[in-house]
């Protein structure tokens, strides 16, 4: 089976090598197809997301994607459409998600005993809507001193992400879905999102549904992490809330994720390209390794995916070759080897070969 791989920018290439090492240890025979996106594509093709890369990504069932660098205040990007027009997006990652019609970004964030302290029982999945909200790119400025952005929320996108979240909760034996919003201020936009979630919830009487304002949710997850199970929210709140949850779990380097659509999917860490760590083998590869596990599960290799999660738990519990963000002195590739060795030990055929 073919799968794509985007090696990314900054720490991207190092953590990609690490993730591929761990996935190889599962014995799943994937044929990786490299796809140039980001700084490499810009240098070689004059565009960070060339139409050929979009076509390659659309034709593959799944792609492992490392983080990409997007410069502050100059992230806007235009992508050529089949009818010859250009569509403008606010950033490269947004363009990638929307060009591939990906609509939900599930980010499972778990605490790990020995690493996460009072948050070691944290176990939430954040379902971030990724097609709209203030990230649609409709921003204008009036001279130097005034600017505005449009926040778009539609029934179609809100119901779609809500249904996905409730179905996911049912499939995974989870009990509660919580909608995060700011509907006391954004009456029409977040109000619509909340209303859609409530309507969908009525079809899932076996699950508890409730909602919290995003500011209260930030306070509550710090004080009472077990309060959360599955969380569904508009684009921007999901972006921010997942970094907060990852910080509580102990490191951004522990938070994997996926971007799912009906035809294809990408799998990426919640964190960015960490230019401060790039090229120094200091980055924690676990978030991308676990994103790789999510990719395997998506492609039907649930046992192998579970092996990666279990191997990672073991390595963290034994503090085996941990990277500096987790208090260790291990290098990126050493932590990957520690996980890969355990994965291979669950898989005797691979070990013997
Ligand atoms: P970042 O997530 O790259 O880094 C934030 C902090 O977390 C930094 O201190 C960094 O060293 C640390 N960190 C991140 N990943 C880590 C890891 N694996 N191991 C250990 N520490 C880690 O966020 P930023 O600094 O705001 O952004 C850097 C670049 O990444 C920007 O160009 C931004 O646009 C881009 N970015 C890309 C994505 C993506 O491709 N999905 C997501 C977020 C940011």
Short mmCIF file of C-alpha atoms and ligand atoms in Angstrom, two decimals:
data_model
loop_
_atom_site.label_atom_id
_atom_site.label_comp_id
_atom_site.label_asym_id
_atom_site.label_seq_id
_atom_site.Cartn_x
_atom_site.Cartn_y
_atom_site.Cartn_z
CA UNK A 1 0.00 0.00 0.00
CA UNK A 2 1.24 3.48 -0.86
CA UNK A 3 1.26 6.39 1.61
CA UNK A 4 2.63 9.89 1.21
CA UNK A 5 5.27 11.55 3.33
CA UNK A 6 5.99 15.27 3.63
CA UNK A 7 9.33 15.71 5.37
CA UNK A 8 8.56 19.29 6.38
CA UNK A 9 10.71 22.18 7.56
CA UNK A 10 12.69 22.96 10.73
CA UNK A 11 12.68 19.80 12.88
CA UNK A 12 10.47 18.13 10.25
CA UNK A 13 13.09 15.94 8.52
CA UNK A 14 14.54 14.66 11.83
CA UNK A 15 11.20 13.68 13.34
CA UNK A 16 10.05 12.21 10.02
CA UNK A 17 13.07 9.87 9.93
CA UNK A 18 12.26 8.94 13.54
CA UNK A 19 8.59 8.21 12.77
CA UNK A 20 9.46 6.15 9.67
CA UNK A 21 11.93 4.08 11.75
CA UNK A 22 9.19 3.24 14.26
CA UNK A 23 6.57 2.49 11.58
CA UNK A 24 9.05 0.21 9.77
CA UNK A 25 9.48 -1.77 13.01
CA UNK A 26 5.78 -2.71 12.90
CA UNK A 27 6.41 -4.71 9.72
CA UNK A 28 3.54 -3.01 7.83
CA UNK A 29 4.65 -3.01 4.17
CA UNK A 30 4.02 0.64 3.28
CA UNK A 31 5.58 2.17 0.21
CA UNK A 32 6.32 5.79 1.10
CA UNK A 33 5.91 8.37 -1.64
CA UNK A 34 7.77 11.62 -0.79
CA UNK A 35 5.84 14.79 -1.60
CA UNK A 36 7.52 18.17 -1.76
CA UNK A 37 5.64 20.86 0.16
CA UNK A 38 7.01 23.85 2.08
CA UNK A 39 10.49 25.35 1.80
CA UNK A 40 11.82 22.51 -0.41
CA UNK A 41 8.94 22.98 -2.86
CA UNK A 42 9.40 26.75 -2.78
CA UNK A 43 13.09 26.40 -3.65
CA UNK A 44 12.54 23.82 -6.41
CA UNK A 45 9.19 24.84 -7.91
CA UNK A 46 8.73 28.47 -6.82
CA UNK A 47 5.59 27.61 -4.79
CA UNK A 48 5.24 26.07 -1.32
CA UNK A 49 2.24 23.97 -2.42
CA UNK A 50 2.57 23.26 -6.15
CA UNK A 51 -0.49 21.85 -8.00
CA UNK A 52 1.46 18.63 -8.66
CA UNK A 53 1.87 18.07 -4.91
CA UNK A 54 -1.85 18.65 -4.34
CA UNK A 55 -2.65 16.09 -7.08
CA UNK A 56 -0.27 13.54 -5.52
CA UNK A 57 -1.79 14.05 -2.07
CA UNK A 58 -5.36 13.71 -3.36
CA UNK A 59 -4.49 10.40 -5.03
CA UNK A 60 -3.13 8.81 -1.84
CA UNK A 61 -5.23 7.37 0.99
CA UNK A 62 -3.04 8.89 3.71
CA UNK A 63 0.05 11.04 4.18
CA UNK A 64 2.40 11.46 7.12
CA UNK A 65 3.09 15.18 7.35
CA UNK A 66 5.84 16.90 9.30
CA UNK A 67 5.40 20.57 10.33
CA UNK A 68 5.96 23.39 7.86
CA UNK A 69 7.36 26.87 8.45
CA UNK A 70 4.94 29.75 7.94
CA UNK A 71 6.36 33.22 8.53
CA UNK A 72 4.47 35.61 10.78
CA UNK A 73 2.41 38.23 8.94
CA UNK A 74 3.30 36.83 5.52
CA UNK A 75 1.70 33.40 5.49
CA UNK A 76 -0.94 34.07 2.81
CA UNK A 77 -0.71 31.77 -0.17
CA UNK A 78 -2.66 31.48 -3.44
CA UNK A 79 -3.32 28.10 -5.08
CA UNK A 80 -4.12 27.66 -8.74
CA UNK A 81 -7.53 26.04 -9.38
CA UNK A 82 -8.48 23.83 -12.36
CA UNK A 83 -10.49 26.71 -13.89
CA UNK A 84 -7.38 28.90 -13.97
CA UNK A 85 -8.34 31.14 -11.02
CA UNK A 86 -6.34 31.52 -7.81
CA UNK A 87 -7.80 30.74 -4.39
CA UNK A 88 -6.16 32.60 -1.48
CA UNK A 89 -5.60 30.92 1.89
CA UNK A 90 -4.30 32.50 5.11
CA UNK A 91 -1.45 29.98 5.54
CA UNK A 92 0.22 26.97 3.96
CA UNK A 93 -1.28 24.51 6.47
CA UNK A 94 -4.73 25.96 5.96
CA UNK A 95 -4.27 25.69 2.18
CA UNK A 96 -3.21 22.07 2.45
CA UNK A 97 -6.22 21.13 4.57
CA UNK A 98 -8.72 22.97 2.40
CA UNK A 99 -7.24 21.93 -0.98
CA UNK A 100 -7.63 18.31 0.20
CA UNK A 101 -11.17 18.90 1.60
CA UNK A 102 -10.14 17.77 5.08
CA UNK A 103 -12.74 18.77 7.63
CA UNK A 104 -11.78 17.59 11.09
CA UNK A 105 -8.54 17.62 13.04
CA UNK A 106 -8.75 15.04 15.86
CA UNK A 107 -6.00 15.58 18.44
CA UNK A 108 -5.83 12.88 21.13
CA UNK A 109 -3.91 14.19 24.13
CA UNK A 110 -2.98 11.79 26.90
CA UNK A 111 -0.99 12.12 30.04
CA UNK A 112 1.73 9.57 30.68
CA UNK A 113 2.62 8.21 34.15
CA UNK A 114 6.08 9.36 35.14
CA UNK A 115 5.92 12.30 32.73
CA UNK A 116 2.71 14.23 33.22
CA UNK A 117 2.57 14.58 37.02
CA UNK A 118 -0.93 15.55 38.17
CA UNK A 119 -2.07 15.32 34.55
CA UNK A 120 -1.07 11.69 34.00
CA UNK A 121 -4.73 10.60 33.78
CA UNK A 122 -5.50 13.25 31.15
CA UNK A 123 -7.16 11.49 28.21
CA UNK A 124 -9.04 13.75 25.82
CA UNK A 125 -9.64 13.94 22.10
CA UNK A 126 -10.06 17.44 20.71
CA UNK A 127 -12.12 17.56 17.50
CA UNK A 128 -11.18 20.78 15.77
CA UNK A 129 -13.29 21.93 12.82
CA UNK A 130 -10.82 22.93 10.08
CA UNK A 131 -12.70 24.37 7.13
CA UNK A 132 -13.92 27.70 8.49
CA UNK A 133 -14.04 30.14 11.46
CA UNK A 134 -11.62 33.12 11.35
CA UNK A 135 -9.16 30.94 9.40
CA UNK A 136 -11.03 31.30 6.09
CA UNK A 137 -8.58 34.07 5.17
CA UNK A 138 -11.13 36.86 4.63
CA UNK A 139 -9.05 39.58 6.23
CA UNK A 140 -8.85 43.17 5.05
CA UNK A 141 -7.09 46.26 6.28
CA UNK A 142 -8.07 49.88 5.97
CA UNK A 143 -4.73 51.66 5.90
CA UNK A 144 -2.17 50.94 8.60
CA UNK A 145 -4.37 51.40 11.62
CA UNK A 146 -7.46 49.30 11.09
CA UNK A 147 -8.01 45.71 10.02
CA UNK A 148 -10.78 43.18 10.22
CA UNK A 149 -11.34 39.46 9.72
CA UNK A 150 -14.52 37.57 8.96
CA UNK A 151 -15.45 34.63 11.14
CA UNK A 152 -17.58 32.16 9.17
CA UNK A 153 -19.58 29.35 10.78
CA UNK A 154 -22.04 27.30 8.72
CA UNK A 155 -24.62 24.68 9.64
CA UNK A 156 -23.12 22.22 7.15
CA UNK A 157 -19.60 22.28 8.61
CA UNK A 158 -20.79 22.43 12.23
CA UNK A 159 -23.17 19.47 11.90
CA UNK A 160 -20.48 17.49 10.03
CA UNK A 161 -17.86 17.91 12.76
CA UNK A 162 -20.44 17.35 15.52
CA UNK A 163 -21.63 14.08 13.95
CA UNK A 164 -18.05 12.96 13.50
CA UNK A 165 -17.33 13.68 17.18
CA UNK A 166 -20.38 11.78 18.48
CA UNK A 167 -19.72 8.82 16.17
CA UNK A 168 -16.11 8.77 17.29
CA UNK A 169 -17.17 8.86 20.94
CA UNK A 170 -19.50 5.90 20.40
CA UNK A 171 -16.93 3.87 18.43
CA UNK A 172 -14.26 4.42 21.07
CA UNK A 173 -16.38 3.81 24.17
CA UNK A 174 -16.21 7.41 25.32
CA UNK A 175 -18.96 8.86 27.49
CA UNK A 176 -19.11 12.62 27.02
CA UNK A 177 -18.88 15.20 24.24
CA UNK A 178 -18.27 18.82 25.25
CA UNK A 179 -18.70 21.75 22.87
CA UNK A 180 -16.34 24.71 23.43
CA UNK A 181 -17.50 28.13 22.23
CA UNK A 182 -17.94 31.77 23.14
CA UNK A 183 -21.64 32.01 22.33
CA UNK A 184 -22.28 34.61 25.00
CA UNK A 185 -20.32 37.14 22.91
CA UNK A 186 -20.39 35.66 19.40
CA UNK A 187 -24.13 35.07 19.48
CA UNK A 188 -24.62 34.31 15.80
CA UNK A 189 -21.42 32.42 14.85
CA UNK A 190 -20.53 30.42 17.95
CA UNK A 191 -24.25 30.42 18.75
CA UNK A 192 -24.89 28.53 15.50
CA UNK A 193 -22.05 26.10 16.22
CA UNK A 194 -23.46 25.35 19.68
CA UNK A 195 -27.01 25.00 18.35
CA UNK A 196 -25.85 22.49 15.72
CA UNK A 197 -23.97 20.46 18.36
CA UNK A 198 -27.08 20.41 20.56
CA UNK A 199 -29.25 19.23 17.67
CA UNK A 200 -26.83 16.44 16.77
CA UNK A 201 -26.53 15.45 20.46
CA UNK A 202 -30.26 14.66 20.49
CA UNK A 203 -29.54 11.69 18.19
CA UNK A 204 -27.02 10.24 20.67
CA UNK A 205 -28.98 9.82 23.94
CA UNK A 206 -26.41 7.24 25.13
CA UNK A 207 -23.75 9.98 25.34
CA UNK A 208 -23.57 12.92 27.72
CA UNK A 209 -23.46 16.28 25.95
CA UNK A 210 -22.55 19.59 27.54
CA UNK A 211 -20.81 22.83 26.67
CA UNK A 212 -18.37 25.30 28.16
CA UNK A 213 -17.21 28.74 27.22
CA UNK A 214 -13.66 28.53 25.88
CA UNK A 215 -12.20 30.72 28.64
CA UNK A 216 -13.88 28.64 31.34
CA UNK A 217 -12.69 25.48 29.56
CA UNK A 218 -9.06 26.68 29.75
CA UNK A 219 -9.44 27.23 33.49
CA UNK A 220 -11.26 23.94 34.04
CA UNK A 221 -8.79 21.72 32.19
CA UNK A 222 -5.97 23.03 34.37
CA UNK A 223 -7.95 22.48 37.59
CA UNK A 224 -9.97 19.39 36.70
CA UNK A 225 -8.50 17.55 33.68
CA UNK A 226 -10.72 14.47 34.12
CA UNK A 227 -13.75 16.68 33.37
CA UNK A 228 -13.01 16.33 29.62
CA UNK A 229 -13.47 13.38 27.29
CA UNK A 230 -14.25 14.24 23.64
CA UNK A 231 -14.22 17.98 22.89
CA UNK A 232 -15.62 19.59 19.74
CA UNK A 233 -14.92 23.20 18.80
CA UNK A 234 -14.52 25.73 16.03
CA UNK A 235 -11.15 26.00 14.30
CA UNK A 236 -9.34 28.65 16.36
CA UNK A 237 -10.35 27.43 19.82
CA UNK A 238 -9.24 23.91 18.87
CA UNK A 239 -5.88 25.22 17.68
CA UNK A 240 -5.23 26.97 20.99
CA UNK A 241 -6.88 24.55 23.42
CA UNK A 242 -4.85 21.60 22.08
CA UNK A 243 -1.53 23.37 22.77
CA UNK A 244 -2.73 24.05 26.32
CA UNK A 245 -3.69 20.40 26.80
CA UNK A 246 -0.34 19.25 25.35
CA UNK A 247 1.48 21.56 27.78
CA UNK A 248 -0.40 19.97 30.68
CA UNK A 249 0.50 16.48 29.42
CA UNK A 250 4.15 17.53 29.60
CA UNK A 251 5.27 18.56 26.12
CA UNK A 252 4.03 19.64 22.73
CA UNK A 253 6.16 16.74 21.56
CA UNK A 254 3.57 14.29 22.95
CA UNK A 255 0.49 15.48 21.01
CA UNK A 256 -0.31 13.70 17.73
CA UNK A 257 -3.10 14.50 15.29
CA UNK A 258 -4.85 13.79 12.01
CA UNK A 259 -6.68 15.82 9.39
CA UNK A 260 -9.49 13.71 7.97
CA UNK A 261 -11.61 14.08 4.87
CA UNK A 262 -13.85 11.71 2.96
CA UNK A 263 -11.21 10.86 0.32
CA UNK A 264 -7.81 11.36 1.91
CA UNK A 265 -6.17 12.24 5.21
CA UNK A 266 -2.96 13.69 6.61
CA UNK A 267 -1.38 12.79 9.93
CA UNK A 268 0.69 15.36 11.76
CA UNK A 269 1.91 16.42 15.18
CA UNK A 270 0.06 19.27 16.91
CA UNK A 271 3.28 21.24 17.20
CA UNK A 272 5.13 23.36 14.67
CA UNK A 273 8.52 23.27 13.00
CA UNK A 274 10.40 24.43 16.15
CA UNK A 275 13.18 26.28 14.30
CA UNK A 276 14.91 26.79 17.68
CA UNK A 277 15.62 23.03 17.82
CA UNK A 278 16.14 22.27 14.11
CA UNK A 279 19.20 20.28 13.06
CA UNK A 280 20.29 19.56 16.66
CA UNK A 281 18.56 16.20 17.27
CA UNK A 282 16.86 17.74 20.32
CA UNK A 283 13.24 17.44 19.13
CA UNK A 284 10.91 14.94 20.69
CA UNK A 285 9.65 12.71 17.83
CA UNK A 286 6.78 11.13 19.81
CA UNK A 287 3.99 13.36 18.50
CA UNK A 288 4.82 12.43 14.90
CA UNK A 289 5.46 8.78 15.85
CA UNK A 290 1.96 8.60 17.37
CA UNK A 291 0.55 10.42 14.34
CA UNK A 292 2.10 7.55 12.37
CA UNK A 293 0.20 5.13 14.63
CA UNK A 294 -3.00 7.01 13.80
CA UNK A 295 -2.16 6.67 10.09
CA UNK A 296 -1.70 2.90 10.48
CA UNK A 297 -5.03 2.59 12.30
CA UNK A 298 -6.70 4.64 9.55
CA UNK A 299 -5.30 2.23 6.94
CA UNK A 300 -6.61 -0.81 8.85
CA UNK A 301 -3.53 -1.78 10.88
CA UNK A 302 -5.08 -1.34 14.33
CA UNK A 303 -2.86 -3.93 16.09
CA UNK A 304 0.34 -2.36 14.78
CA UNK A 305 -0.95 1.07 15.80
CA UNK A 306 -1.64 -0.23 19.32
CA UNK A 307 1.89 -1.67 19.44
CA UNK A 308 3.33 1.80 18.77
CA UNK A 309 1.20 3.33 21.54
CA UNK A 310 2.19 0.58 23.99
CA UNK A 311 5.88 0.81 23.07
CA UNK A 312 5.76 4.58 23.55
CA UNK A 313 4.09 4.19 26.96
CA UNK A 314 6.81 1.72 27.97
CA UNK A 315 9.64 3.98 26.87
CA UNK A 316 8.14 6.94 28.74
CA UNK A 317 7.50 4.90 31.89
CA UNK A 318 11.12 3.64 31.90
CA UNK A 319 12.49 7.09 30.95
CA UNK A 320 14.39 5.30 28.18
CA UNK A 321 16.48 7.69 26.05
CA UNK A 322 14.08 10.63 26.57
CA UNK A 323 14.71 13.94 24.80
CA UNK A 324 15.44 17.17 26.77
CA UNK A 325 11.82 18.45 26.74
CA UNK A 326 11.01 15.36 28.86
CA UNK A 327 14.00 15.85 31.16
CA UNK A 328 16.35 13.40 29.40
CA UNK A 329 19.52 13.71 27.36
CA UNK A 330 18.50 11.40 24.48
CA UNK A 331 18.67 12.48 20.86
CA UNK A 332 15.67 12.44 18.53
CA UNK A 333 16.89 9.28 16.76
CA UNK A 334 17.80 7.54 20.03
CA UNK A 335 14.26 7.98 21.38
CA UNK A 336 12.92 6.67 18.07
CA UNK A 337 15.20 3.63 18.31
CA UNK A 338 14.03 2.97 21.87
CA UNK A 339 10.41 2.89 20.69
CA UNK A 340 11.22 0.91 17.52
CA UNK A 341 13.06 -1.78 19.54
CA UNK A 342 9.99 -2.31 21.72
CA UNK A 343 7.67 -2.34 18.71
CA UNK A 344 9.87 -4.98 17.06
CA UNK A 345 9.81 -7.06 20.25
CA UNK A 346 5.99 -7.26 19.93
CA UNK A 347 6.49 -8.53 16.38
CA UNK A 348 8.70 -11.69 16.37
CA UNK A 349 8.59 -12.15 12.57
CA UNK A 350 10.08 -8.73 12.03
CA UNK A 351 12.71 -9.26 14.72
CA UNK A 352 13.88 -12.49 13.11
CA UNK A 353 14.15 -11.00 9.62
P1 LIG B 1 6.27 25.32 17.65
O1 LIG B 1 5.23 24.33 17.98
O2 LIG B 1 7.16 25.00 16.51
O3 LIG B 1 7.19 25.57 18.94
C1 LIG B 1 6.66 26.02 20.19
C2 LIG B 1 7.60 25.58 21.32
O4 LIG B 1 7.50 24.18 21.51
C3 LIG B 1 9.07 25.86 21.02
O5 LIG B 1 9.70 26.20 22.23
C4 LIG B 1 9.60 24.54 20.51
O6 LIG B 1 10.98 24.34 20.76
C5 LIG B 1 8.76 23.54 21.32
N1 LIG B 1 8.54 22.30 20.55
C6 LIG B 1 7.75 22.16 19.46
N2 LIG B 1 7.81 20.91 19.01
C7 LIG B 1 8.64 20.25 19.83
C8 LIG B 1 9.11 18.90 19.86
N3 LIG B 1 8.75 17.99 18.96
N4 LIG B 1 9.99 18.55 20.83
C9 LIG B 1 10.38 19.45 21.76
N5 LIG B 1 9.95 20.73 21.79
C10 LIG B 1 9.10 21.12 20.82
O7 LIG B 1 5.52 26.70 17.44
P2 LIG B 1 6.07 28.11 16.90
O8 LIG B 1 7.43 28.36 17.44
O9 LIG B 1 4.99 29.03 17.16
O10 LIG B 1 6.16 27.91 15.32
C11 LIG B 1 7.37 27.59 14.62
C12 LIG B 1 7.04 27.44 13.13
O11 LIG B 1 6.18 26.30 12.95
C13 LIG B 1 6.27 28.64 12.56
O12 LIG B 1 6.78 28.89 11.26
C14 LIG B 1 4.83 28.18 12.52
O13 LIG B 1 4.09 28.82 11.53
C15 LIG B 1 5.01 26.70 12.20
N6 LIG B 1 3.89 25.85 12.63
C16 LIG B 1 3.57 24.83 11.80
C17 LIG B 1 2.55 23.95 12.15
C18 LIG B 1 2.24 22.82 11.21
O14 LIG B 1 2.92 22.63 10.22
N7 LIG B 1 1.20 22.04 11.49
C19 LIG B 1 1.87 24.10 13.38
C20 LIG B 1 2.25 25.15 14.23
C21 LIG B 1 3.27 26.02 13.84
#
